[in-house]
PDB file of C-alpha atoms and ligand atoms in Angstrom:
ATOM      1  CA  MET A   1      12.721  45.133  11.887  1.00 60.00           C
ATOM      2  CA  SER A   2       9.106  45.221  10.463  1.00 76.00           C
ATOM      3  CA  ALA A   3       6.495  42.389   9.758  1.00 78.00           C
ATOM      4  CA  SER A   4       7.853  43.801   5.932  1.00 88.00           C
ATOM      5  CA  ASP A   5      10.843  44.138   5.863  1.00 95.00           C
ATOM      6  CA  PRO A   6      12.441  41.408   3.234  1.00 97.00           C
ATOM      7  CA  GLN A   7      13.932  38.453   5.822  1.00 97.00           C
ATOM      8  CA  SER A   8      10.946  39.032   7.823  1.00 97.00           C
ATOM      9  CA  LEU A   9       8.797  38.283   4.507  1.00 97.00           C
ATOM     10  CA  LEU A  10      11.047  35.662   3.544  1.00 98.00           C
ATOM     11  CA  LYS A  11      10.950  33.594   6.837  1.00 98.00           C
ATOM     12  CA  ASN A  12       6.903  33.544   7.277  1.00 98.00           C
ATOM     13  CA  LEU A  13       7.212  32.330   3.021  1.00 98.00           C
ATOM     14  CA  ARG A  14       9.387  29.471   4.063  1.00 98.00           C
ATOM     15  CA  ALA A  15       6.560  28.862   7.445  1.00 98.00           C
ATOM     16  CA  SER A  16       4.190  27.712   4.870  1.00 98.00           C
ATOM     17  CA  ILE A  17       6.564  26.328   2.865  1.00 98.00           C
ATOM     18  CA  ASP A  18       7.514  23.921   5.392  1.00 98.00           C
ATOM     19  CA  ASN A  19       4.248  23.111   6.351  1.00 98.00           C
ATOM     20  CA  ILE A  20       3.445  22.158   3.770  1.00 98.00           C
ATOM     21  CA  ASP A  21       6.339  20.221   2.891  1.00 98.00           C
ATOM     22  CA  ALA A  22       5.468  18.501   5.914  1.00 98.00           C
ATOM     23  CA  ALA A  23       1.678  17.759   5.065  1.00 98.00           C
ATOM     24  CA  LEU A  24       2.586  16.498   1.633  1.00 98.00           C
ATOM     25  CA  VAL A  25       5.155  13.845   3.529  1.00 98.00           C
ATOM     26  CA  HIS A  26       2.062  12.768   6.179  1.00 98.00           C
ATOM     27  CA  MET A  27       0.057  12.521   2.577  1.00 98.00           C
ATOM     28  CA  LEU A  28       2.215  10.778   0.724  1.00 98.00           C
ATOM     29  CA  ALA A  29       2.724   8.240   3.876  1.00 98.00           C
ATOM     30  CA  GLU A  30      -0.807   8.025   4.532  1.00 98.00           C
ATOM     31  CA  ARG A  31      -1.339   7.835  -0.162  1.00 98.00           C
ATOM     32  CA  PHE A  32       1.320   4.000   0.369  1.00 98.00           C
ATOM     33  CA  ARG A  33      -0.508   2.085   4.046  1.00 98.00           C
ATOM     34  CA  CYS A  34      -3.721   2.965   0.766  1.00 98.00           C
ATOM     35  CA  THR A  35      -1.142   0.961  -1.947  1.00 98.00           C
ATOM     36  CA  GLN A  36       0.619  -1.427   0.128  1.00 98.00           C
ATOM     37  CA  ALA A  37      -2.918  -2.947   1.061  1.00 98.00           C
ATOM     38  CA  VAL A  38      -3.552  -2.665  -2.299  1.00 98.00           C
ATOM     39  CA  GLY A  39      -1.025  -4.437  -3.573  1.00 98.00           C
ATOM     40  CA  GLU A  40      -1.690  -7.314  -1.088  1.00 98.00           C
ATOM     41  CA  LEU A  41      -4.615  -7.552  -1.871  1.00 98.00           C
ATOM     42  CA  LYS A  42      -3.259  -8.041  -5.868  1.00 98.00           C
ATOM     43  CA  ALA A  43      -0.929 -10.217  -4.629  1.00 98.00           C
ATOM     44  CA  THR A  44      -2.802 -12.550  -3.119  1.00 97.00           C
ATOM     45  CA  HIS A  45      -5.947 -12.883  -5.990  1.00 97.00           C
ATOM     46  CA  GLY A  46      -3.036 -13.220  -8.688  1.00 97.00           C
ATOM     47  CA  LEU A  47      -3.812  -9.267 -10.344  1.00 98.00           C
ATOM     48  CA  PRO A  48      -1.142  -7.632 -12.039  1.00 98.00           C
ATOM     49  CA  PRO A  49       0.166  -5.280  -9.803  1.00 98.00           C
ATOM     50  CA  ALA A  50      -0.040  -2.510 -12.482  1.00 98.00           C
ATOM     51  CA  ASP A  51      -3.763  -1.538 -14.010  1.00 98.00           C
ATOM     52  CA  PRO A  52      -3.243   0.910 -17.770  1.00 98.00           C
ATOM     53  CA  GLY A  53      -6.774   2.086 -17.456  1.00 98.00           C
ATOM     54  CA  ARG A  54      -7.467   2.986 -13.999  1.00 98.00           C
ATOM     55  CA  GLU A  55      -4.058   5.016 -14.160  1.00 98.00           C
ATOM     56  CA  LYS A  56      -6.266   6.923 -17.056  1.00 98.00           C
ATOM     57  CA  GLN A  57      -8.660   7.626 -15.618  1.00 98.00           C
ATOM     58  CA  GLN A  58      -6.596   9.129 -12.376  1.00 98.00           C
ATOM     59  CA  ILE A  59      -4.218  11.150 -14.533  1.00 98.00           C
ATOM     60  CA  GLU A  60      -7.520  12.419 -16.907  1.00 98.00           C
ATOM     61  CA  ARG A  61      -9.094  13.997 -13.407  1.00 98.00           C
ATOM     62  CA  LEU A  62      -5.693  14.894 -11.801  1.00 98.00           C
ATOM     63  CA  ARG A  63      -4.840  17.124 -15.210  1.00 98.00           C
ATOM     64  CA  ARG A  64      -7.805  19.122 -15.001  1.00 98.00           C
ATOM     65  CA  LEU A  65      -7.662  19.572 -11.015  1.00 98.00           C
ATOM     66  CA  ALA A  66      -4.708  20.801 -11.758  1.00 98.00           C
ATOM     67  CA  ASP A  67      -5.380  22.687 -14.006  1.00 98.00           C
ATOM     68  CA  ASP A  68      -8.373  23.801 -11.586  1.00 98.00           C
ATOM     69  CA  ALA A  69      -6.017  24.736  -9.414  1.00 98.00           C
ATOM     70  CA  GLN A  70      -3.367  26.485 -11.771  1.00 98.00           C
ATOM     71  CA  LEU A  71      -1.258  24.522 -11.433  1.00 98.00           C
ATOM     72  CA  ASP A  72       1.270  23.206 -14.787  1.00 98.00           C
ATOM     73  CA  PRO A  73      -1.820  19.868 -15.665  1.00 98.00           C
ATOM     74  CA  ASP A  74       1.902  18.516 -17.371  1.00 98.00           C
ATOM     75  CA  PHE A  75       3.970  18.898 -14.113  1.00 98.00           C
ATOM     76  CA  ALA A  76       0.995  17.173 -12.083  1.00 98.00           C
ATOM     77  CA  GLU A  77       0.577  14.408 -14.462  1.00 98.00           C
ATOM     78  CA  LYS A  78       4.676  14.083 -14.638  1.00 98.00           C
ATOM     79  CA  PHE A  79       4.232  14.330  -9.831  1.00 98.00           C
ATOM     80  CA  LEU A  80       1.739  11.030 -10.526  1.00 98.00           C
ATOM     81  CA  ASN A  81       3.451   8.777 -12.381  1.00 98.00           C
ATOM     82  CA  PHE A  82       6.450   9.159 -10.520  1.00 98.00           C
ATOM     83  CA  ILE A  83       4.483   8.415  -7.684  1.00 98.00           C
ATOM     84  CA  ILE A  84       3.039   5.601  -9.047  1.00 98.00           C
ATOM     85  CA  ARG A  85       6.079   3.815 -10.634  1.00 98.00           C
ATOM     86  CA  GLU A  86       6.801   3.611  -7.612  1.00 98.00           C
ATOM     87  CA  VAL A  87       3.447   2.158  -5.613  1.00 98.00           C
ATOM     88  CA  ILE A  88       4.021  -0.560  -9.236  1.00 98.00           C
ATOM     89  CA  ARG A  89       7.022  -1.670  -8.038  1.00 98.00           C
ATOM     90  CA  HIS A  90       6.220  -2.325  -4.527  1.00 98.00           C
ATOM     91  CA  HIS A  91       3.356  -4.412  -5.711  1.00 98.00           C
ATOM     92  CA  GLU A  92       5.741  -6.013  -7.820  1.00 98.00           C
ATOM     93  CA  ALA A  93       8.561  -6.598  -4.912  1.00 98.00           C
ATOM     94  CA  ILE A  94       5.108  -7.825  -2.333  1.00 98.00           C
ATOM     95  CA  ALA A  95       4.267 -10.714  -5.452  1.00 97.00           C
ATOM     96  CA  ALA A  96       7.608 -11.622  -5.587  1.00 97.00           C
ATOM     97  CA  SER A  97       7.465 -12.359  -1.905  1.00 95.00           C
ATOM     98  CA  ASN A  98       4.123 -14.429  -1.921  1.00 92.00           C
ATOM     99  CA  GLY A  99       5.489 -16.500  -4.842  1.00 89.00           C
ATOM    100  CA  ASN A 100       3.979 -14.712  -8.191  1.00 77.00           C
ATOM    101  CA  GLY A 101       6.020 -14.706 -10.140  1.00 59.00           C
ATOM    102  CA  GLY A 102       6.151 -11.244  -8.996  1.00 44.00           C
ATOM    103  CA  ALA A 103       6.872  -8.460 -12.203  1.00 44.00           C
ATOM    104  CA  GLY A 104       5.658 -10.796 -15.315  1.00 45.00           C
ATOM    105  CA  GLU A 105       3.144 -12.703 -13.973  1.00 45.00           C
ATOM    106  CA  THR A 106      -0.670 -11.727 -14.501  1.00 44.00           C
ATOM    107  CA  ARG A 107      -4.187 -13.121 -14.249  1.00 41.00           C
ATOM    108  CA  LYS A 108      -4.754 -14.397 -17.506  1.00 39.00           C
ATOM    109  CA  ASN A 109      -1.057 -16.189 -17.125  1.00 35.00           C
ATOM    110  CA  ARG A 110      -1.713 -17.622 -14.224  1.00 39.00           C
ATOM    111  CA  ILE A 111      -4.715 -18.467 -16.041  1.00 33.00           C
ATOM    112  CA  ASP A 112      -3.461 -20.227 -18.994  1.00 35.00           C
ATOM    113  CA  THR A 113      -1.349 -22.406 -16.223  1.00 35.00           C
ATOM    114  CA  GLU A 114      -4.990 -24.615 -15.789  1.00 34.00           C
ATOM    115  CA  THR A 115      -5.075 -28.188 -16.383  1.00 34.00           C
ATOM    116  CA  SER A 116      -8.127 -29.252 -18.409  1.00 38.00           C
ATOM    117  CA  ASP A 117      -9.796 -30.393 -14.449  1.00 38.00           C
ATOM    118  CA  GLY A 118      -9.728 -27.261 -13.599  1.00 34.00           C
ATOM    119  CA  LEU A 119      -6.615 -27.132 -10.981  1.00 33.00           C
ATOM    120  CA  ASP A 120      -3.822 -24.454 -11.551  1.00 34.00           C
ATOM    121  CA  LYS A 121      -0.808 -26.418 -12.721  1.00 31.00           C
ATOM    122  CA  GLY A 122       0.513 -23.156 -10.367  1.00 32.00           C
ATOM    123  CA  PRO A 123       3.047 -20.110 -11.782  1.00 34.00           C
ATOM    124  CA  ILE A 124       4.454 -20.892 -15.014  1.00 29.00           C
ATOM    125  CA  LEU A 125       7.729 -18.936 -13.495  1.00 31.00           C
ATOM    126  CA  GLY A 126       7.999 -21.257 -11.111  1.00 28.00           C
ATOM    127  CA  SER A 127       9.716 -20.934  -7.603  1.00 31.00           C
ATOM    128  CA  ALA A 128       9.634 -17.423  -7.156  1.00 33.00           C
ATOM    129  CA  ASP A 129      11.387 -17.784  -4.156  1.00 32.00           C
ATOM    130  CA  ALA A 130      14.464 -17.835  -5.748  1.00 29.00           C
ATOM    131  CA  LEU A 131      13.955 -13.773  -7.421  1.00 27.00           C
ATOM    132  CA  PRO A 132      15.138 -11.593  -5.657  1.00 32.00           C
ATOM    133  CA  THR A 133      12.877  -9.243  -3.528  1.00 37.00           C
ATOM    134  CA  GLN A 134      12.758  -5.587  -5.539  1.00 33.00           C
ATOM    135  CA  MET A 135      12.576  -3.391  -2.197  1.00 32.00           C
ATOM    136  CA  GLY A 136      15.192  -0.449  -1.449  1.00 30.00           C
TER     137      GLY A 136
HETATM  138  O1  LIG B 201      -5.453   1.243  -8.903  1.00 91.94           O
HETATM  139  C1  LIG B 201      -4.966   0.276  -8.438  1.00 91.94           C
HETATM  140  O2  LIG B 201      -5.370  -0.691  -8.877  1.00 91.94           O
HETATM  141  C2  LIG B 201      -3.194   0.665  -7.705  1.00 91.94           C
HETATM  142  O3  LIG B 201      -2.161  -0.528  -7.549  1.00 91.94           O
HETATM  143  C3  LIG B 201      -2.638   1.674  -7.355  1.00 91.94           C
HETATM  144  C4  LIG B 201      -1.818   2.704  -8.622  1.00 91.94           C
HETATM  145  C5  LIG B 201      -1.944   4.225  -7.746  1.00 91.94           C
HETATM  146  O4  LIG B 201      -1.424   4.060  -7.088  1.00 91.94           O
HETATM  147  O5  LIG B 201      -2.506   5.123  -8.358  1.00 91.94           O
HETATM  148  C6  LIG B 201      -1.206   1.887  -8.470  1.00 91.94           C
HETATM  149  C7  LIG B 201      -0.923   0.735  -9.827  1.00 91.94           C
HETATM  150  C8  LIG B 201      -1.850   0.988 -11.485  1.00 91.94           C
HETATM  151  O6  LIG B 201      -1.042   1.135 -12.358  1.00 91.94           O
HETATM  152  C9  LIG B 201      -3.418   2.239 -10.473  1.00 91.94           C
HETATM  153  C10 LIG B 201      -2.979   2.424  -9.628  1.00 91.94           C
END
């Protein structure tokens, strides 16, 4: 068998695909490690799990990068949205387990619970301990 026969070519290409898939898994794991920390930061400070303004910037940037790299920008956008939806689900679960009311609570409605003396009465959703976690 020579290096140019179809089976050898396929084997070589598949070896590269396996390396790329491994790199993707490691990069995704690293990204989720960062977003886990972001989720904890947001939950601690009562910030909302999702930031649509930030997402808009990310999508615009990724579409430009995809175009330059000859990757379909629609696919790049769908892929980023898929990941971000999962991140937001994790953020909501962290917020719920921190007693922040999870998905529904935003910084704004936390501020709405303040009394006239500026003291926070706590989350308007009441005890978040009763909320199920949304992981898995
Ligand atoms: O940057 C943030 O605020 C994040 O929570 C991270 C992230 C992302 O995965 O990139 C996820 C959710 C937000 O809607 C925007 C971006």
